[in-house]
Amino acid sequence: MIELKQVVKTFRRARVLDGIDLNLAPGERVALIGSNGAGKTTLIRCLLGEYDCSGEVRIDGLDPRRQRTTVLGRIGFVPQLPPPLKMPVGQLVEFAAALTGSTPERIAAVAAQLGLDIAAVRARQFVRLSGGMQQKLLISIALGRDAHVLIMDEPAANLDPEARKMLFEMLAARPEVTMIISCHRLDEVSSLVNRIVEMDMGRIVLDRKNGHGAPNAGEN
């Protein structure tokens, strides 16, 4: 499903990823933890094909850098920082739905579960939404489609407690989806994930099963 072999990423001679080896089977749910600067977001960007790196990165056997359109068509993604989009919300939802093979109604339904009324902010520019509204909309776009891989970088950031609870309930309801959730609060996702991977200084320093998480569809 997801394979990384000896992945190295360097910025200005600083090695941000230092020989990452990681394999995820279908249905695995991984909590990617570590302090700021550990390399979590860089790893995610390599998975999405945003960064060129040495080593090998494969999602369903495809190279996300060279076959990016195909790979991104299979992934729901929630970034750590919302992009500064000036596009009106309604236009963004319609664009995202067309791009992912979904519908605006399906995305709006997910948003409503998170407490965001798309119709009420349809004409507003995305960049002018509050941080919480932006996050809810990005999550709705990621979950309001048929993706068999979800990659989320601090998805609960800026969410109110009720929306956080609903987010994790919605994720738990998708046992067939492979997930990578980057987070600082392991306690928040421990009941959801079945594997914990900790990074420090660009390396994986811990990789263990989480017996308290959801059943691992990738295990025999």
Tab-separated table of N, CA, C and O in Angstrom, residues 6-7 22 33 49 51 54 57-58 62 86 89 107 120 127 139 143 149-150 154-155 161 165 192 203 206:
chain	number	residue	atom	x	y	z
A	6	GLN	N	14.605	4.000	2.472
A	6	GLN	CA	15.795	4.851	2.573
A	6	GLN	C	15.542	6.256	2.009
A	6	GLN	O	16.313	6.782	1.201
A	7	VAL	N	14.453	6.850	2.451
A	7	VAL	CA	14.079	8.181	1.973
A	7	VAL	C	14.901	9.242	2.696
A	7	VAL	O	14.955	9.288	3.928
A	22	LEU	N	9.662	2.703	5.898
A	22	LEU	CA	8.330	2.572	6.486
A	22	LEU	C	7.405	1.877	5.496
A	22	LEU	O	7.374	2.221	4.323
A	33	ILE	N	3.941	10.721	15.311
A	33	ILE	CA	4.167	11.666	16.396
A	33	ILE	C	5.630	12.124	16.406
A	33	ILE	O	6.494	11.531	15.769
A	49	GLY	N	4.142	13.811	-3.037
A	49	GLY	CA	4.846	14.180	-4.254
A	49	GLY	C	5.186	15.647	-4.346
A	49	GLY	O	5.591	16.135	-5.408
A	51	TYR	N	7.609	17.163	-2.655
A	51	TYR	CA	9.059	17.302	-2.577
A	51	TYR	C	9.740	16.191	-3.361
A	51	TYR	O	9.300	15.034	-3.335
A	54	SER	N	15.508	11.577	-2.285
A	54	SER	CA	16.203	10.360	-2.690
A	54	SER	C	15.596	9.176	-1.955
A	54	SER	O	14.900	9.329	-0.959
A	57	VAL	N	9.682	6.118	-2.805
A	57	VAL	CA	8.369	6.352	-2.216
A	57	VAL	C	7.327	5.774	-3.170
A	57	VAL	O	7.325	6.104	-4.352
A	58	ARG	N	6.459	4.906	-2.646
A	58	ARG	CA	5.434	4.291	-3.477
A	58	ARG	C	4.100	4.249	-2.726
A	58	ARG	O	4.049	3.921	-1.543
A	62	LEU	N	2.821	3.184	-7.083
A	62	LEU	CA	3.024	4.360	-7.932
A	62	LEU	C	3.946	5.365	-7.255
A	62	LEU	O	3.958	5.507	-6.034
A	86	LYS	N	-8.038	32.538	-2.150
A	86	LYS	CA	-9.004	33.637	-2.223
A	86	LYS	C	-10.287	33.215	-2.936
A	86	LYS	O	-11.205	34.008	-3.104
A	89	VAL	N	-15.949	30.085	-1.147
A	89	VAL	CA	-16.169	28.750	-0.601
A	89	VAL	C	-16.979	27.877	-1.550
A	89	VAL	O	-16.643	26.724	-1.806
A	107	ILE	N	-19.894	16.821	0.194
A	107	ILE	CA	-18.935	17.597	0.986
A	107	ILE	C	-19.673	18.444	2.017
A	107	ILE	O	-19.270	18.533	3.183
A	120	ALA	N	-24.182	29.066	4.294
A	120	ALA	CA	-24.081	30.355	4.987
A	120	ALA	C	-22.796	31.107	4.651
A	120	ALA	O	-22.737	32.335	4.806
A	127	VAL	N	-10.005	32.327	2.400
A	127	VAL	CA	-8.979	32.933	3.245
A	127	VAL	C	-9.583	33.815	4.338
A	127	VAL	O	-8.934	34.107	5.350
A	139	ILE	N	-11.289	19.379	5.993
A	139	ILE	CA	-11.619	18.014	6.412
A	139	ILE	C	-12.802	17.486	5.611
A	139	ILE	O	-12.821	16.331	5.170
A	143	LEU	N	-12.852	14.079	3.465
A	143	LEU	CA	-13.717	12.965	3.850
A	143	LEU	C	-14.945	12.830	2.958
A	143	LEU	O	-15.586	11.779	2.956
A	149	VAL	N	-6.981	6.164	1.020
A	149	VAL	CA	-5.865	6.600	1.856
A	149	VAL	C	-6.191	7.998	2.368
A	149	VAL	O	-6.575	8.873	1.595
A	150	LEU	N	-6.051	8.204	3.673
A	150	LEU	CA	-6.210	9.528	4.265
A	150	LEU	C	-4.894	9.917	4.932
A	150	LEU	O	-4.357	9.156	5.746
A	154	GLU	N	-2.023	17.144	11.584
A	154	GLU	CA	-2.674	17.879	12.688
A	154	GLU	C	-4.117	18.237	12.320
A	154	GLU	O	-4.512	19.411	12.340
A	155	PRO	N	-4.949	17.248	11.990
A	155	PRO	CA	-6.296	17.563	11.502
A	155	PRO	C	-7.220	18.208	12.527
A	155	PRO	O	-8.168	18.893	12.160
A	161	PRO	N	-14.192	21.479	20.594
A	161	PRO	CA	-14.286	20.122	21.152
A	161	PRO	C	-15.329	19.244	20.471
A	161	PRO	O	-15.104	18.054	20.254
A	165	LYS	N	-14.546	15.714	18.394
A	165	LYS	CA	-15.209	14.449	18.704
A	165	LYS	C	-15.848	13.856	17.444
A	165	LYS	O	-15.705	12.658	17.170
A	192	LEU	N	-8.094	5.326	18.088
A	192	LEU	CA	-8.385	5.237	16.654
A	192	LEU	C	-7.317	4.471	15.889
A	192	LEU	O	-7.613	3.705	14.976
A	203	ARG	N	14.484	10.867	11.759
A	203	ARG	CA	14.555	9.408	11.786
A	203	ARG	C	13.356	8.831	12.539
A	203	ARG	O	12.762	9.498	13.380
A	206	LEU	N	10.711	5.082	16.925
A	206	LEU	CA	9.775	4.134	17.532
A	206	LEU	C	8.757	3.716	16.486
A	206	LEU	O	8.248	4.556	15.737
